[in-house]
Amino acid sequence: MKGNTLLIGSLSAVLACSAGSAQMILASNSDGEASFEDAASTTIIPGVENTGKNADEIWLETAWNQTGVYLNQEEISRYLSPYENQDPEKLGSLGFYLYLGDRQAAAILAKGASEGYIRLDDPEDPSSMKNLLAALDGIDDCNYIRTELRGLHALNADSTLMAIAAVQSGASRNNMDHSRLYQVHENLAWGHTLNDRFQNVMNGENGRNPFVSWYLGELEAGAGDYSHINNIVKPTFTVTGFAFGSSEGTLFGAVCGQTFAAVSGRDDYVAKTSEFRTRINDYLNEIQQATEGAADNASVAMYRLYNPHTGEHFYTASRNERTNLMNLGWKFEKVGWRAPKSGTPVYRLYNPSGPGDHHYTADANERDYLVSAGWKDEGIGWYSGGQDSSPMYRQYNPNASSGSHNYSADQNEREYLVSVGWKDEGIAWYAAE
């Protein structure tokens, strides 16, 4: 393989993995051909003496984080508190994880930022949205090796492992060693790029893909159990994270990091890379709509959120309110519609009884009736457009104690809900033109 000097390290302590080694140094010899040279290596596994047992034997004897929990709730709240009133789209992938509702992944990034390992405002940082998308290519390259070359199952992307990979890659950007900040398996590489896809390299193209070093180089060198290969092709692994960064000051211009685990314990935040990309693109589309709305003086974006515990959908034009609810565990679904900045008022009411519920209506008589029945009038939520604008449909679920009404501009959603037992209550109000 032709190319510049590349340096790689491996945190191969399978099991508790809180130590690692620079297993191999990939260097260029005088004629430019890459070669492997042995380097000092050591593996430290907490609670297990180095008795010569193989990796699988040690795996069975060593406690491992099989819950997917890396921060407790107090830590999550503490690290996220500085971001409660900030727009998620200004926070790199931290904002994306808040959008997903994954407060742990977001808090891991917030902690990493507070400790100086990542820079949320740097577009070249491992935590940026651009590099989060690029990192999925790294997982695809890994899965090409696992499925096409080794006949193994593919690894799914885990949002917490993605966040950990970003923080630990940031911590190692100018330090050729593993930070050991979290109890995960990890591969690291410096000076590589994900623009050169591994499958293309296998087809004869030149490239500096990290798996050229992690897999092909070590395969040729006959690397043993404690190596990058072992992490890449271990049959018991099911989830992974990946990060790429090229911030100023990074050794050899770029750092790649991949994290691995046997189980996640958090199925809501684990997905195939194709599904993960879809979630990212949905989020970026919402940001674009919100940005376009900010430049539109005639209308505002209406955010739609969902409470998975009560089944309630909530609608607001306030970014701060949206962010605060996301920090409390509500899921941001999308921009539901655009509302005019003036017109017929749509009233927002709250029922403090039971699990709590919100209701929205453009009918002042309905508002007054609900207030007389004990609902709290929360004022004007937004405005309705004219009847020549897009209609917002209202459906009612007679079996729900909370979230009994749904409001949507989507005719397909309206028809589906009616088909499964919701009552169609017609047009509630109108969106902006």
mmCIF file of C-alpha atoms in Angstrom, residues 5-276:
data_model
loop_
_atom_site.group_PDB
_atom_site.id
_atom_site.type_symbol
_atom_site.label_atom_id
_atom_site.label_comp_id
_atom_site.label_asym_id
_atom_site.label_seq_id
_atom_site.Cartn_x
_atom_site.Cartn_y
_atom_site.Cartn_z
ATOM 1 C CA THR A 5 2.916 7.580 7.398
ATOM 2 C CA LEU A 6 -0.047 6.117 9.254
ATOM 3 C CA LEU A 7 -0.142 5.361 12.958
ATOM 4 C CA ILE A 8 -2.682 3.122 14.592
ATOM 5 C CA GLY A 9 -3.424 1.850 18.062
ATOM 6 C CA SER A 10 -5.686 -0.810 19.464
ATOM 7 C CA LEU A 11 -7.677 -0.976 22.652
ATOM 8 C CA SER A 12 -8.127 -4.713 22.392
ATOM 9 C CA ALA A 13 -8.896 -5.607 25.957
ATOM 10 C CA VAL A 14 -12.090 -7.385 24.941
ATOM 11 C CA LEU A 15 -13.990 -7.799 28.212
ATOM 12 C CA ALA A 16 -13.704 -4.834 30.530
ATOM 13 C CA CYS A 17 -11.557 -3.052 27.986
ATOM 14 C CA SER A 18 -10.324 -0.273 30.201
ATOM 15 C CA ALA A 19 -6.807 -0.488 28.884
ATOM 16 C CA GLY A 20 -5.089 -0.959 25.613
ATOM 17 C CA SER A 21 -1.999 -0.850 23.577
ATOM 18 C CA ALA A 22 -0.335 0.440 20.488
ATOM 19 C CA GLN A 23 -0.249 -3.042 19.002
ATOM 20 C CA MET A 24 1.312 -2.093 15.702
ATOM 21 C CA ILE A 25 2.838 1.001 14.181
ATOM 22 C CA LEU A 26 2.211 1.264 10.469
ATOM 23 C CA ALA A 27 5.104 3.228 8.990
ATOM 24 C CA SER A 28 6.419 4.035 5.544
ATOM 25 C CA ASN A 29 9.777 2.615 4.704
ATOM 26 C CA SER A 30 12.272 4.320 2.448
ATOM 27 C CA ASP A 31 10.630 3.328 -0.812
ATOM 28 C CA GLY A 32 7.190 4.459 0.296
ATOM 29 C CA GLU A 33 5.797 0.983 0.826
ATOM 30 C CA ALA A 34 3.949 0.602 4.124
ATOM 31 C CA SER A 35 5.281 -1.951 6.556
ATOM 32 C CA PHE A 36 4.411 -3.149 10.069
ATOM 33 C CA GLU A 37 6.807 -2.907 12.974
ATOM 34 C CA ASP A 38 6.195 -4.510 16.351
ATOM 35 C CA ALA A 39 5.553 -2.107 19.210
ATOM 36 C CA ALA A 40 5.323 -2.572 22.924
ATOM 37 C CA SER A 41 1.858 -3.682 23.918
ATOM 38 C CA THR A 42 -0.005 -4.495 27.077
ATOM 39 C CA THR A 43 -3.554 -5.317 28.007
ATOM 40 C CA ILE A 44 -4.906 -4.557 31.461
ATOM 41 C CA ILE A 45 -8.219 -6.113 32.400
ATOM 42 C CA PRO A 46 -9.574 -4.972 35.776
ATOM 43 C CA GLY A 47 -10.273 -7.849 38.130
ATOM 44 C CA VAL A 48 -8.607 -10.481 35.960
ATOM 45 C CA GLU A 49 -4.972 -11.461 36.298
ATOM 46 C CA ASN A 50 -3.056 -12.032 33.086
ATOM 47 C CA THR A 51 -2.907 -15.820 33.442
ATOM 48 C CA GLY A 52 -2.420 -16.650 29.798
ATOM 49 C CA LYS A 53 -6.076 -17.424 29.217
ATOM 50 C CA ASN A 54 -7.418 -16.652 25.779
ATOM 51 C CA ALA A 55 -9.730 -13.765 25.041
ATOM 52 C CA ASP A 56 -12.941 -15.795 25.122
ATOM 53 C CA GLU A 57 -12.068 -17.367 28.490
ATOM 54 C CA ILE A 58 -11.374 -13.959 29.990
ATOM 55 C CA TRP A 59 -14.573 -12.602 28.424
ATOM 56 C CA LEU A 60 -16.639 -15.137 30.339
ATOM 57 C CA GLU A 61 -14.938 -14.318 33.650
ATOM 58 C CA THR A 62 -14.999 -10.544 33.441
ATOM 59 C CA ALA A 63 -17.888 -8.274 34.390
ATOM 60 C CA TRP A 64 -19.060 -6.227 31.440
ATOM 61 C CA ASN A 65 -21.413 -3.324 31.011
ATOM 62 C CA GLN A 66 -24.434 -5.115 29.555
ATOM 63 C CA THR A 67 -26.969 -2.428 30.373
ATOM 64 C CA GLY A 68 -25.851 0.277 27.953
ATOM 65 C CA VAL A 69 -25.930 2.735 30.869
ATOM 66 C CA TYR A 70 -22.796 4.862 31.208
ATOM 67 C CA LEU A 71 -24.146 7.894 33.119
ATOM 68 C CA ASN A 72 -26.740 7.990 35.879
ATOM 69 C CA GLN A 73 -29.763 10.288 35.760
ATOM 70 C CA GLU A 74 -28.211 12.890 38.061
ATOM 71 C CA GLU A 75 -25.137 13.088 35.819
ATOM 72 C CA ILE A 76 -27.278 13.324 32.689
ATOM 73 C CA SER A 77 -29.314 16.201 34.119
ATOM 74 C CA ARG A 78 -26.205 17.997 35.367
ATOM 75 C CA TYR A 79 -24.293 17.811 32.095
ATOM 76 C CA LEU A 80 -27.303 18.776 29.972
ATOM 77 C CA SER A 81 -28.427 21.675 32.154
ATOM 78 C CA PRO A 82 -26.243 24.281 30.327
ATOM 79 C CA TYR A 83 -27.987 23.338 27.058
ATOM 80 C CA GLU A 84 -31.614 23.476 28.206
ATOM 81 C CA ASN A 85 -32.341 26.822 26.535
ATOM 82 C CA GLN A 86 -30.169 26.410 23.456
ATOM 83 C CA ASP A 87 -31.356 25.450 19.996
ATOM 84 C CA PRO A 88 -30.369 21.813 19.303
ATOM 85 C CA GLU A 89 -29.258 22.684 15.767
ATOM 86 C CA LYS A 90 -26.424 24.816 17.154
ATOM 87 C CA LEU A 91 -24.975 21.929 19.144
ATOM 88 C CA GLY A 92 -23.660 19.545 16.495
ATOM 89 C CA SER A 93 -24.615 15.920 17.079
ATOM 90 C CA LEU A 94 -25.568 16.736 20.692
ATOM 91 C CA GLY A 95 -28.641 18.454 19.251
ATOM 92 C CA PHE A 96 -29.365 15.420 17.091
ATOM 93 C CA TYR A 97 -29.315 13.089 20.097
ATOM 94 C CA LEU A 98 -31.695 15.419 21.923
ATOM 95 C CA TYR A 99 -33.911 15.225 18.831
ATOM 96 C CA LEU A 100 -33.837 11.429 19.121
ATOM 97 C CA GLY A 101 -34.646 11.685 22.815
ATOM 98 C CA ASP A 102 -31.369 9.971 23.746
ATOM 99 C CA ARG A 103 -30.368 12.094 26.712
ATOM 100 C CA GLN A 104 -27.513 9.765 27.673
ATOM 101 C CA ALA A 105 -25.751 10.136 24.311
ATOM 102 C CA ALA A 106 -26.324 13.899 24.444
ATOM 103 C CA ALA A 107 -24.982 14.070 28.010
ATOM 104 C CA ILE A 108 -21.855 12.100 27.051
ATOM 105 C CA LEU A 109 -21.120 14.768 24.433
ATOM 106 C CA ALA A 110 -21.949 17.559 26.895
ATOM 107 C CA LYS A 111 -19.555 16.019 29.417
ATOM 108 C CA GLY A 112 -16.884 15.661 26.743
ATOM 109 C CA ALA A 113 -17.308 19.303 25.752
ATOM 110 C CA SER A 114 -17.088 20.475 29.374
ATOM 111 C CA GLU A 115 -13.852 18.522 29.781
ATOM 112 C CA GLY A 116 -12.338 19.919 26.572
ATOM 113 C CA TYR A 117 -12.276 16.706 24.545
ATOM 114 C CA ILE A 118 -14.664 17.892 21.826
ATOM 115 C CA ARG A 119 -15.704 21.269 20.393
ATOM 116 C CA LEU A 120 -19.388 21.422 19.518
ATOM 117 C CA ASP A 121 -18.976 24.509 17.316
ATOM 118 C CA ASP A 122 -16.174 23.014 15.168
ATOM 119 C CA PRO A 123 -17.477 21.549 11.872
ATOM 120 C CA GLU A 124 -14.390 19.312 11.655
ATOM 121 C CA ASP A 125 -14.793 17.938 15.190
ATOM 122 C CA PRO A 126 -15.794 14.288 15.680
ATOM 123 C CA SER A 127 -19.033 15.591 17.233
ATOM 124 C CA SER A 128 -20.159 17.578 14.164
ATOM 125 C CA MET A 129 -23.171 16.522 12.116
ATOM 126 C CA LYS A 130 -21.053 16.307 8.971
ATOM 127 C CA ASN A 131 -18.678 13.865 10.599
ATOM 128 C CA LEU A 132 -21.490 11.919 12.242
ATOM 129 C CA LEU A 133 -22.769 11.125 8.751
ATOM 130 C CA ALA A 134 -19.247 10.266 7.593
ATOM 131 C CA ALA A 135 -18.807 7.944 10.558
ATOM 132 C CA LEU A 136 -21.642 5.743 9.301
ATOM 133 C CA ASP A 137 -19.477 4.973 6.255
ATOM 134 C CA GLY A 138 -16.918 3.563 8.683
ATOM 135 C CA ILE A 139 -19.521 1.226 10.168
ATOM 136 C CA ASP A 140 -20.530 0.140 6.666
ATOM 137 C CA ASP A 141 -16.886 -0.652 5.890
ATOM 138 C CA CYS A 142 -16.674 -2.715 9.068
ATOM 139 C CA ASN A 143 -19.856 -4.557 8.154
ATOM 140 C CA TYR A 144 -18.514 -5.296 4.675
ATOM 141 C CA ILE A 145 -15.666 -7.175 6.352
ATOM 142 C CA ARG A 146 -17.990 -8.938 8.777
ATOM 143 C CA THR A 147 -20.692 -9.979 6.304
ATOM 144 C CA GLU A 148 -18.909 -10.337 2.951
ATOM 145 C CA LEU A 149 -15.459 -11.500 4.039
ATOM 146 C CA ARG A 150 -16.156 -13.324 7.307
ATOM 147 C CA GLY A 151 -19.784 -14.479 7.074
ATOM 148 C CA LEU A 152 -20.817 -12.744 10.311
ATOM 149 C CA HIS A 153 -23.852 -10.657 11.215
ATOM 150 C CA ALA A 154 -23.662 -6.896 10.686
ATOM 151 C CA LEU A 155 -23.241 -4.537 13.622
ATOM 152 C CA ASN A 156 -25.938 -1.971 14.343
ATOM 153 C CA ALA A 157 -25.149 1.646 15.158
ATOM 154 C CA ASP A 158 -25.742 2.536 18.810
ATOM 155 C CA SER A 159 -26.148 6.248 19.508
ATOM 156 C CA THR A 160 -24.398 6.074 22.885
ATOM 157 C CA LEU A 161 -21.432 4.227 21.367
ATOM 158 C CA MET A 162 -21.386 6.847 18.592
ATOM 159 C CA ALA A 163 -21.192 9.598 21.227
ATOM 160 C CA ILE A 164 -18.491 7.748 23.162
ATOM 161 C CA ALA A 165 -16.491 7.239 19.951
ATOM 162 C CA ALA A 166 -16.694 10.984 19.246
ATOM 163 C CA VAL A 167 -15.525 11.963 22.745
ATOM 164 C CA GLN A 168 -12.751 9.386 22.959
ATOM 165 C CA SER A 169 -11.528 10.167 19.437
ATOM 166 C CA GLY A 170 -11.452 13.826 20.414
ATOM 167 C CA ALA A 171 -9.501 12.963 23.543
ATOM 168 C CA SER A 172 -6.963 11.039 21.443
ATOM 169 C CA ARG A 173 -6.752 13.496 18.534
ATOM 170 C CA ASN A 174 -3.254 14.628 19.549
ATOM 171 C CA ASN A 175 -2.320 11.763 21.859
ATOM 172 C CA MET A 176 -1.570 8.359 20.380
ATOM 173 C CA ASP A 177 -3.137 6.407 23.190
ATOM 174 C CA HIS A 178 -6.569 5.365 24.356
ATOM 175 C CA SER A 179 -8.280 7.755 26.738
ATOM 176 C CA ARG A 180 -10.158 4.950 28.549
ATOM 177 C CA LEU A 181 -12.918 7.391 29.474
ATOM 178 C CA TYR A 182 -15.626 4.736 29.113
ATOM 179 C CA GLN A 183 -15.720 0.955 29.466
ATOM 180 C CA VAL A 184 -15.834 0.037 25.785
ATOM 181 C CA HIS A 185 -13.753 -1.831 23.244
ATOM 182 C CA GLU A 186 -12.036 0.600 20.899
ATOM 183 C CA ASN A 187 -9.915 0.817 17.757
ATOM 184 C CA LEU A 188 -8.106 4.059 16.923
ATOM 185 C CA ALA A 189 -6.286 5.281 13.831
ATOM 186 C CA TRP A 190 -4.573 8.522 12.844
ATOM 187 C CA GLY A 191 -3.987 9.921 9.352
ATOM 188 C CA HIS A 192 -6.745 7.931 7.648
ATOM 189 C CA THR A 193 -9.793 9.004 5.662
ATOM 190 C CA LEU A 194 -13.251 7.535 5.095
ATOM 191 C CA ASN A 195 -13.406 9.009 1.589
ATOM 192 C CA ASP A 196 -11.481 5.953 0.391
ATOM 193 C CA ARG A 197 -14.031 3.185 0.901
ATOM 194 C CA PHE A 198 -12.689 -0.180 1.986
ATOM 195 C CA GLN A 199 -14.537 -2.145 -0.695
ATOM 196 C CA ASN A 200 -12.910 0.011 -3.376
ATOM 197 C CA VAL A 201 -9.502 -0.663 -1.852
ATOM 198 C CA MET A 202 -10.287 -4.375 -1.963
ATOM 199 C CA ASN A 203 -11.048 -3.932 -5.663
ATOM 200 C CA GLY A 204 -7.571 -2.565 -6.309
ATOM 201 C CA GLU A 205 -7.854 1.162 -5.658
ATOM 202 C CA ASN A 206 -5.323 2.945 -3.486
ATOM 203 C CA GLY A 207 -6.654 4.400 -0.284
ATOM 204 C CA ARG A 208 -6.050 5.355 3.320
ATOM 205 C CA ASN A 209 -9.133 3.753 4.812
ATOM 206 C CA PRO A 210 -8.531 2.776 8.463
ATOM 207 C CA PHE A 211 -9.555 -0.817 7.819
ATOM 208 C CA VAL A 212 -6.626 -1.180 5.443
ATOM 209 C CA SER A 213 -4.471 -0.953 8.562
ATOM 210 C CA TRP A 214 -6.838 -2.422 11.131
ATOM 211 C CA TYR A 215 -7.785 -5.443 9.006
ATOM 212 C CA LEU A 216 -5.610 -6.055 5.935
ATOM 213 C CA GLY A 217 -2.353 -4.989 7.546
ATOM 214 C CA GLU A 218 -2.851 -7.015 10.692
ATOM 215 C CA LEU A 219 -4.193 -9.991 8.737
ATOM 216 C CA GLU A 220 -0.967 -10.006 6.756
ATOM 217 C CA ALA A 221 1.071 -9.589 9.922
ATOM 218 C CA GLY A 222 -0.697 -12.437 11.713
ATOM 219 C CA ALA A 223 -2.043 -10.349 14.597
ATOM 220 C CA GLY A 224 -3.335 -12.318 17.577
ATOM 221 C CA ASP A 225 -6.332 -12.139 19.893
ATOM 222 C CA TYR A 226 -5.561 -8.684 21.250
ATOM 223 C CA SER A 227 -5.697 -6.735 18.012
ATOM 224 C CA HIS A 228 -7.894 -4.504 15.906
ATOM 225 C CA ILE A 229 -9.048 -7.535 13.916
ATOM 226 C CA ASN A 230 -10.407 -9.191 17.030
ATOM 227 C CA ASN A 231 -12.655 -6.209 17.681
ATOM 228 C CA ILE A 232 -13.781 -6.014 14.055
ATOM 229 C CA VAL A 233 -14.764 -9.663 13.634
ATOM 230 C CA LYS A 234 -15.693 -10.763 17.161
ATOM 231 C CA PRO A 235 -18.909 -12.809 16.764
ATOM 232 C CA THR A 236 -20.337 -11.733 20.143
ATOM 233 C CA PHE A 237 -20.381 -8.035 19.269
ATOM 234 C CA THR A 238 -23.745 -6.697 18.102
ATOM 235 C CA VAL A 239 -23.461 -2.886 18.343
ATOM 236 C CA THR A 240 -20.852 -0.308 17.491
ATOM 237 C CA GLY A 241 -20.077 3.386 17.279
ATOM 238 C CA PHE A 242 -17.709 5.250 14.974
ATOM 239 C CA ALA A 243 -16.202 8.726 14.828
ATOM 240 C CA PHE A 244 -14.074 10.720 12.435
ATOM 241 C CA GLY A 245 -12.500 14.118 13.027
ATOM 242 C CA SER A 246 -10.002 16.382 11.300
ATOM 243 C CA SER A 247 -9.871 19.411 13.575
ATOM 244 C CA GLU A 248 -6.835 21.652 13.612
ATOM 245 C CA GLY A 249 -4.093 20.119 15.733
ATOM 246 C CA THR A 250 -5.098 16.504 15.083
ATOM 247 C CA LEU A 251 -2.095 14.218 14.628
ATOM 248 C CA PHE A 252 -1.497 13.390 10.951
ATOM 249 C CA GLY A 253 -4.558 15.476 10.082
ATOM 250 C CA ALA A 254 -7.331 13.075 11.087
ATOM 251 C CA VAL A 255 -8.429 10.594 13.732
ATOM 252 C CA CYS A 256 -10.808 7.641 13.431
ATOM 253 C CA GLY A 257 -12.240 5.730 16.373
ATOM 254 C CA GLN A 258 -14.560 2.753 16.575
ATOM 255 C CA THR A 259 -16.223 1.451 19.744
ATOM 256 C CA PHE A 260 -17.786 -1.980 20.236
ATOM 257 C CA ALA A 261 -20.053 -3.783 22.694
ATOM 258 C CA ALA A 262 -21.801 -7.130 22.909
ATOM 259 C CA VAL A 263 -25.181 -5.725 23.894
ATOM 260 C CA SER A 264 -26.837 -2.335 24.069
ATOM 261 C CA GLY A 265 -29.791 -2.633 26.419
ATOM 262 C CA ARG A 266 -31.333 0.432 24.719
ATOM 263 C CA ASP A 267 -33.148 -0.776 21.617
ATOM 264 C CA ASP A 268 -34.795 2.604 20.937
ATOM 265 C CA TYR A 269 -31.411 4.070 20.067
ATOM 266 C CA VAL A 270 -29.945 1.213 18.012
ATOM 267 C CA ALA A 271 -30.446 1.004 14.257
ATOM 268 C CA LYS A 272 -28.996 -0.194 10.984
ATOM 269 C CA THR A 273 -26.769 2.423 9.386
ATOM 270 C CA SER A 274 -29.397 3.039 6.689
ATOM 271 C CA GLU A 275 -32.009 3.785 9.374
ATOM 272 C CA PHE A 276 -29.547 5.945 11.303
#
